[in-house]
Coordinates of N, CA and C in Angstrom, one line a residue:
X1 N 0.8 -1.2 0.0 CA 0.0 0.0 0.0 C 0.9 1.3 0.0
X2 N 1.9 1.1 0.6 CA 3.0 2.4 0.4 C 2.8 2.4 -1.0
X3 N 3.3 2.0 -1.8 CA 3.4 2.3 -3.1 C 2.4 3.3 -3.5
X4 N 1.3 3.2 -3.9 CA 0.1 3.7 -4.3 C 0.3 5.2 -3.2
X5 N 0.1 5.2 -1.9 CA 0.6 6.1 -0.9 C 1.7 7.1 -1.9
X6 N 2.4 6.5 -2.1 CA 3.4 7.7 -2.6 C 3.3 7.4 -4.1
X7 N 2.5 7.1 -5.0 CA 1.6 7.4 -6.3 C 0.1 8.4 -6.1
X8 N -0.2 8.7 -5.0 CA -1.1 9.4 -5.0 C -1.1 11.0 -4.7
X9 N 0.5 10.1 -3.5 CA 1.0 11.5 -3.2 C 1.4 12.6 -4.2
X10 N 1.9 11.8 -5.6 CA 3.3 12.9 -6.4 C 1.6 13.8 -7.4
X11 N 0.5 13.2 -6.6 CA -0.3 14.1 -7.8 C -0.4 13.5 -9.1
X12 N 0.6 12.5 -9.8 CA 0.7 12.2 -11.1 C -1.0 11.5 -11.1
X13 N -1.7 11.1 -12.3 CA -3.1 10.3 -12.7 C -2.3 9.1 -13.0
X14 N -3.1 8.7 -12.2 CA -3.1 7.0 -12.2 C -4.2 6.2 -13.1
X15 N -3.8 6.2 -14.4 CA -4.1 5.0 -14.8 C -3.9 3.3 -15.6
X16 N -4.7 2.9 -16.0 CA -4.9 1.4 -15.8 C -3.4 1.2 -16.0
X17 N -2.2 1.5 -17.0 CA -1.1 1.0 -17.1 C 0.1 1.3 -15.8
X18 N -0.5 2.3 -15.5 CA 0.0 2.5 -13.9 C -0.2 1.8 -12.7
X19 N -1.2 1.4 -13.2 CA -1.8 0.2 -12.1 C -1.8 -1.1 -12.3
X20 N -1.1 -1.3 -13.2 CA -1.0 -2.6 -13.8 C 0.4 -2.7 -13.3
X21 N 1.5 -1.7 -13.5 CA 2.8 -1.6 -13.5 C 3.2 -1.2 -12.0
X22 N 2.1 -1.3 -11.0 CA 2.0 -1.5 -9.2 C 1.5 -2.9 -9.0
X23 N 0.9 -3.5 -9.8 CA 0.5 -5.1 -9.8 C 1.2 -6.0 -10.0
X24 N 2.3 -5.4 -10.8 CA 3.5 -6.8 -11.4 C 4.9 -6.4 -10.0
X25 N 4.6 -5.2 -9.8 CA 5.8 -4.5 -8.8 C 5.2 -5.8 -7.6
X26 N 4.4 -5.6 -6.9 CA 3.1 -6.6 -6.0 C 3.6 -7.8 -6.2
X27 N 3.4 -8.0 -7.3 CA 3.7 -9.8 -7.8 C 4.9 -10.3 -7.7
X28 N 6.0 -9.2 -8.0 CA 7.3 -9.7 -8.1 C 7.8 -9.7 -6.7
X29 N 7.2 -8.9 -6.0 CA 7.6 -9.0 -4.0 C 6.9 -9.8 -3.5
X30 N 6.0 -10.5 -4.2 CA 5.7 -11.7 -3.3 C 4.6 -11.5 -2.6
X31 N 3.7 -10.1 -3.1 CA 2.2 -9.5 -2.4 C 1.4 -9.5 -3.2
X32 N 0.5 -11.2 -3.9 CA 0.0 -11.5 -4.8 C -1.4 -10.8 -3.8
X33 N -1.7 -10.9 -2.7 CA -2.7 -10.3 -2.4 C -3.2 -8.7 -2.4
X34 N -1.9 -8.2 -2.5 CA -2.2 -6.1 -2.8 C -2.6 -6.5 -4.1
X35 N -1.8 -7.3 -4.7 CA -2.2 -7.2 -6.6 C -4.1 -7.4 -6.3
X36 N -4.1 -8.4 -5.8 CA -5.7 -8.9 -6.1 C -6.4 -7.4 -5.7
X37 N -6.4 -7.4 -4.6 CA -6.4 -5.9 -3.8 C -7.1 -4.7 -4.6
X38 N -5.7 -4.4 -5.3 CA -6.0 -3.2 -6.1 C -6.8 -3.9 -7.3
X39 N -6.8 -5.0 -7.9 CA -7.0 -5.4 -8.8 C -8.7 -5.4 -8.9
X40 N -9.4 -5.6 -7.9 CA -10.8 -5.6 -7.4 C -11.5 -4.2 -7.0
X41 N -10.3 -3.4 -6.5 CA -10.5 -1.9 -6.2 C -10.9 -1.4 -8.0
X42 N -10.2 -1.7 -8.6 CA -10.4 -1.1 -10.1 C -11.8 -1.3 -10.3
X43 N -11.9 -2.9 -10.4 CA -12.6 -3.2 -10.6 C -14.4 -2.5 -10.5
X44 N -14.2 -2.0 -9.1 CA -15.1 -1.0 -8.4 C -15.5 -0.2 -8.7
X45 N -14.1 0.6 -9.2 CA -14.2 2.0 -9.7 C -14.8 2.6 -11.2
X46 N -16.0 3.0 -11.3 CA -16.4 3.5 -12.3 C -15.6 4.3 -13.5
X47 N -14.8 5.1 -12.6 CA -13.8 5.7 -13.5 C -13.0 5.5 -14.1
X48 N -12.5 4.3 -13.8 CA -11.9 3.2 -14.5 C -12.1 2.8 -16.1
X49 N -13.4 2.8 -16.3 CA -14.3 2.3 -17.0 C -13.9 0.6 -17.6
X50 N -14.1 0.1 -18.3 CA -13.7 -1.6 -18.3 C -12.2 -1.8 -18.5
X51 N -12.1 -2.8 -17.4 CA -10.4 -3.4 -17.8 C -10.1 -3.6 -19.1
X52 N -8.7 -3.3 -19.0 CA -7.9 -3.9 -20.5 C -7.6 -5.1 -20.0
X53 N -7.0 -5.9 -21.6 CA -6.2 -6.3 -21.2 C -5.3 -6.8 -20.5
X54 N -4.3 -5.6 -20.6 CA -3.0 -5.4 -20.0 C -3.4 -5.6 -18.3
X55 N -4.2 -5.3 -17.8 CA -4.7 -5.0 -16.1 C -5.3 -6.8 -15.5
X56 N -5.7 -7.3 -16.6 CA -5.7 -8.8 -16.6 C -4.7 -9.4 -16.1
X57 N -4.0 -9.2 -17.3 CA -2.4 -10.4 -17.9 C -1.6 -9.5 -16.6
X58 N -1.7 -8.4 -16.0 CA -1.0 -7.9 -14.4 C -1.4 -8.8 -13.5
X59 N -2.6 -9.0 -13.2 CA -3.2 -9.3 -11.9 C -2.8 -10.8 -11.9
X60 N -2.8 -11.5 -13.5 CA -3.0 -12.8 -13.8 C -1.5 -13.2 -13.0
X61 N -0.3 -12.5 -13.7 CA 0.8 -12.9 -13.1 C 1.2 -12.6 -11.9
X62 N 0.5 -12.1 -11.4 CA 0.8 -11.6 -9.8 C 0.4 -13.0 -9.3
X63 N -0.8 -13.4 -9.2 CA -1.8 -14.8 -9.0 C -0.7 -15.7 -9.3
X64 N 0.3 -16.0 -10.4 CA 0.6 -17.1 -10.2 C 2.0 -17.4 -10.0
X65 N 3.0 -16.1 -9.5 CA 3.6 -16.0 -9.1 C 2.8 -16.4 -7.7
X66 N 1.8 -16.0 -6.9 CA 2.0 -16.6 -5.9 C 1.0 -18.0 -5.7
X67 N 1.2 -18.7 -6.7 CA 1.1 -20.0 -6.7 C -0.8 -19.8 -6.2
X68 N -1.4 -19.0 -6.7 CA -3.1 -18.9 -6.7 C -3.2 -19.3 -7.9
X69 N -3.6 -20.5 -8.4 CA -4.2 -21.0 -9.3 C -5.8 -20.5 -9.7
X70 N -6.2 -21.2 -8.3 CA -7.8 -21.4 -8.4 C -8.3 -19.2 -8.3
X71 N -7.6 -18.9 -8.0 CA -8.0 -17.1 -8.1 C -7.7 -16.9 -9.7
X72 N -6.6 -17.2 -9.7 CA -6.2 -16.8 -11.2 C -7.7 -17.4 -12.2
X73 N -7.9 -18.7 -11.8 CA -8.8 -19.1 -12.8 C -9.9 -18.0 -12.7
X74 N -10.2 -17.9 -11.6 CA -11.0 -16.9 -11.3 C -11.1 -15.6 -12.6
X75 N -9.9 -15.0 -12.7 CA -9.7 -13.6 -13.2 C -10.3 -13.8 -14.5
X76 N -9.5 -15.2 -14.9 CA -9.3 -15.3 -16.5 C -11.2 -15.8 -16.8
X77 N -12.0 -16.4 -16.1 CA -13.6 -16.7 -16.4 C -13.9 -14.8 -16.0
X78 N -13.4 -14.0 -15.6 CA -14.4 -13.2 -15.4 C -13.9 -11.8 -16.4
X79 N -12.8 -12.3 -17.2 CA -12.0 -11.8 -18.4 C -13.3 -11.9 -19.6
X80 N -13.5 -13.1 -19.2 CA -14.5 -13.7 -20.7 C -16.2 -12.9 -20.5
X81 N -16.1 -13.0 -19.0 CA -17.8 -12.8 -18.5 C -17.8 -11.1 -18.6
X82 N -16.6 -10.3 -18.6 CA -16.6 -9.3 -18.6 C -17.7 -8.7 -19.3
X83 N -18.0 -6.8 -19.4 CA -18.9 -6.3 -20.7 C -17.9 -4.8 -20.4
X84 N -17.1 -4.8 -22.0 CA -17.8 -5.8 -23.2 C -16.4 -7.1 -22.6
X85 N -16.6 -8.3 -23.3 CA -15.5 -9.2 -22.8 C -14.2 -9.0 -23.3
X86 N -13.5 -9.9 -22.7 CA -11.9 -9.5 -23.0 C -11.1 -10.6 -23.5
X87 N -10.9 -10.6 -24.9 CA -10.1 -11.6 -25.1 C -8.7 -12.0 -24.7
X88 N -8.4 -13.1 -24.3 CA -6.8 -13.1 -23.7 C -6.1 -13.4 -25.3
X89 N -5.0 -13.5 -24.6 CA -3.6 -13.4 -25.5 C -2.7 -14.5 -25.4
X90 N -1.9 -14.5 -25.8 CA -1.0 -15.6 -25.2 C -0.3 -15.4 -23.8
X91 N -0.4 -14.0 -23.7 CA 0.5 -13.8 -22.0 C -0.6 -14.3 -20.5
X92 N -1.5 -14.2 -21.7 CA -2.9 -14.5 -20.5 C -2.6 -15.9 -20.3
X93 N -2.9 -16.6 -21.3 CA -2.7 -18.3 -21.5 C -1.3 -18.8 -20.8
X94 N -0.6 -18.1 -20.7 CA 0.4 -18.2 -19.9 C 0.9 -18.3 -18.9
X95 N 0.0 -16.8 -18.1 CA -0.1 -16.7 -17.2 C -1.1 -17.2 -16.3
X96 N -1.6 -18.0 -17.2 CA -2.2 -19.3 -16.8 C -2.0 -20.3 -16.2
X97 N -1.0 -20.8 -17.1 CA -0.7 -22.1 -17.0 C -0.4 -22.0 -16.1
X98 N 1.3 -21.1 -15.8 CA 2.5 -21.0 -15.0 C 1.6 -21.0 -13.8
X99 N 0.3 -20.6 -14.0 CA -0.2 -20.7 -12.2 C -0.8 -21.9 -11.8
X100 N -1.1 -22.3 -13.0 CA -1.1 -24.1 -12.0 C -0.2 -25.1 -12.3
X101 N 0.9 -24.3 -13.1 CA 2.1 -25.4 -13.2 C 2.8 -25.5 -11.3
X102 N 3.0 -23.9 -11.2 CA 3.5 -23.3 -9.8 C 2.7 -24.3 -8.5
X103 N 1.4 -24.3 -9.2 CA 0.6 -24.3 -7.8 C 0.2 -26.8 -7.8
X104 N 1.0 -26.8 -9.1 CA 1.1 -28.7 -9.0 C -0.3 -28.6 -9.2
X105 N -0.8 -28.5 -10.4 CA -2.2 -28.9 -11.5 C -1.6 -29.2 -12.8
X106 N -1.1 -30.1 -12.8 CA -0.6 -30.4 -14.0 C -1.8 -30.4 -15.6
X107 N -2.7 -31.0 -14.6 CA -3.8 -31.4 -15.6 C -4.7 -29.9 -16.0
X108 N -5.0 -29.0 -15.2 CA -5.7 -27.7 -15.5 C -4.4 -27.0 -16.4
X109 N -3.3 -27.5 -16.2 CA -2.2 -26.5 -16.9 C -2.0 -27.0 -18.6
X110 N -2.3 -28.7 -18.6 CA -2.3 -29.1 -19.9 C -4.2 -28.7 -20.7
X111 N -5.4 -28.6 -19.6 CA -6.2 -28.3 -19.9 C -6.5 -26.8 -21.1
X112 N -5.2 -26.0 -20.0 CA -5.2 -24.7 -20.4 C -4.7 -24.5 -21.6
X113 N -3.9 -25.0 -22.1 CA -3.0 -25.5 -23.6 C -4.2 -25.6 -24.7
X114 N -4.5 -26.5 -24.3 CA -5.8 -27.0 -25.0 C -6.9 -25.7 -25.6
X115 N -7.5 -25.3 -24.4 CA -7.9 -23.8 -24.7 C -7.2 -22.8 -25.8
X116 N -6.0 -22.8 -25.0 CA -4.8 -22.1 -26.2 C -5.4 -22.4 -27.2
X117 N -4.9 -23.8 -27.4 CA -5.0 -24.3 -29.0 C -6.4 -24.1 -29.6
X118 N -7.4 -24.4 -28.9 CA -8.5 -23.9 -29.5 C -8.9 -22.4 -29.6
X119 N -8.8 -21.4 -29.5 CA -8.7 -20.1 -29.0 C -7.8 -20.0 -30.5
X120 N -6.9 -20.6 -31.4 CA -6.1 -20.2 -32.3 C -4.6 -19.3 -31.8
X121 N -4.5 -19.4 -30.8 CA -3.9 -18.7 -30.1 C -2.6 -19.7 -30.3
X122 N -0.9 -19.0 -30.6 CA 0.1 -19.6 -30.9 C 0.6 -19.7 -29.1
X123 N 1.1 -21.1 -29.1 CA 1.8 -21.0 -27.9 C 3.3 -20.6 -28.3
X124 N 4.0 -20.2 -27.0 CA 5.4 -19.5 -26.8 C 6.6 -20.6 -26.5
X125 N 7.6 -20.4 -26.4 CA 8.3 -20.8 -25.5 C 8.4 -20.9 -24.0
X126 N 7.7 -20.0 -23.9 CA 7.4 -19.8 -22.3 C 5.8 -20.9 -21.9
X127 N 5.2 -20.6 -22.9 CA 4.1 -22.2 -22.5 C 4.5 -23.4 -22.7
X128 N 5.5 -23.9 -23.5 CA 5.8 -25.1 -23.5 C 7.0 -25.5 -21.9
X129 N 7.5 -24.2 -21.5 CA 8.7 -24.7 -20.6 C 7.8 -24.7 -19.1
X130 N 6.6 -24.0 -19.3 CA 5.7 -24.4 -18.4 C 5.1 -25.5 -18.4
X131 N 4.6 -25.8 -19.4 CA 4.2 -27.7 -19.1 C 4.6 -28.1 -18.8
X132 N 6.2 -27.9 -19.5 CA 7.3 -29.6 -19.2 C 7.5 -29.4 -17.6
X133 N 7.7 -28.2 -17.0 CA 8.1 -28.2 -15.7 C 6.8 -28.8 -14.7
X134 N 5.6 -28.4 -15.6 CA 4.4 -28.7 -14.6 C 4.2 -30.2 -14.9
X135 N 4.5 -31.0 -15.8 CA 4.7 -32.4 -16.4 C 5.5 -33.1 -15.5
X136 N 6.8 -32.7 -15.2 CA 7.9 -33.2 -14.8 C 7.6 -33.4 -13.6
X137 N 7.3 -31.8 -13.0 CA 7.2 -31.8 -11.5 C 6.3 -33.0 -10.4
X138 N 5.4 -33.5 -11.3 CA 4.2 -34.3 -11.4 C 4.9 -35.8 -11.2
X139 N 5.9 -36.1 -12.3 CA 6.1 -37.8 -12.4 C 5.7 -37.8 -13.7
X140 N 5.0 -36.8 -14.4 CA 4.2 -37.3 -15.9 C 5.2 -37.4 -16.8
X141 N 5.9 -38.4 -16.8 CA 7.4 -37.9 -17.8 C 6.7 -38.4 -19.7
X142 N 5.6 -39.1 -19.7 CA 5.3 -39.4 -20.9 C 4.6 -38.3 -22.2
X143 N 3.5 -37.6 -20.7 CA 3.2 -36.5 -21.3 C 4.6 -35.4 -21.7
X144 N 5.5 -34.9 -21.0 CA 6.3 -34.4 -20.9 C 7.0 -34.7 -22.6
X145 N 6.8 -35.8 -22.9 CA 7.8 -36.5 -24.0 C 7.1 -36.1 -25.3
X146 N 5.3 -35.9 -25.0 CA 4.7 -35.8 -26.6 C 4.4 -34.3 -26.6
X147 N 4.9 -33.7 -25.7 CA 4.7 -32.0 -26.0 C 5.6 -31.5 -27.0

């Protein structure tokens, strides 16, 4: 909350990429809960007017940096239920996975692939080194082998 504290103080306007770019700051200290936090405060706020993207694929990586799967899933169903809705990307699908590779759901994380793939959405290098780890971590070494 210091943060925002001394973002409100300098007077500068705070918006969504500002607050996105306090959500990953959150996430990367290990305070996936300020992220949710603010991330719900926006949510609130009218003047906001509808999340992007980018305030998603923030909150999403905060979530799975701290190994919240089942919240993250959360984000990403209320991404789609949104108005108007929000398509994800691949950093969304990503930041997917990585949160139930993190959090040992091997199977919601190969589920999630799946979605990818149907979605037309290209996976990364960064989604496949997420499986294998969420594969590996598991014992699944066969899956691991046809990815």
């Amino acid at each position: 909350q210091m943060c925002e504290q001394v973002c409100k103080q300098s007077k500068l306007p705070m918006d969504q990429s500002s607050y996105g770019a306090l959500m990953i700051a959150y996430g990367r200290g290990g305070k996936w809960e300020e992220a949710l936090r603010l991330f719900e405060s926006m949510e609130d706020d009218p003047d906001q007017g509808p999340l992007t993207l980018l305030v998603y694929n923030c909150v999403l990586g905060a979530l799975a940096r701290g190994r919240q799967s089942e919240r993250a899933r959360g984000v990403f169903q209320e991404m789609e239920e949104a108005e108007p809705p929000v398509s994800p990307d691949a950093v969304t699908f990503n930041s997917l996975i990585s949160a139930f590779e993190r959090g040992g759901d091997w199977k919601s994380a190969l589920e999630t692939y799946e979605e990818m793939k149907l979605a037309k959405m290209r996976p990364t290098i960064i989604t496949f080194s997420c499986l294998m780890r969420s594969c590996i971590q598991s014992g699944e070494w066969d899956i691991t082998l046809e990815l």
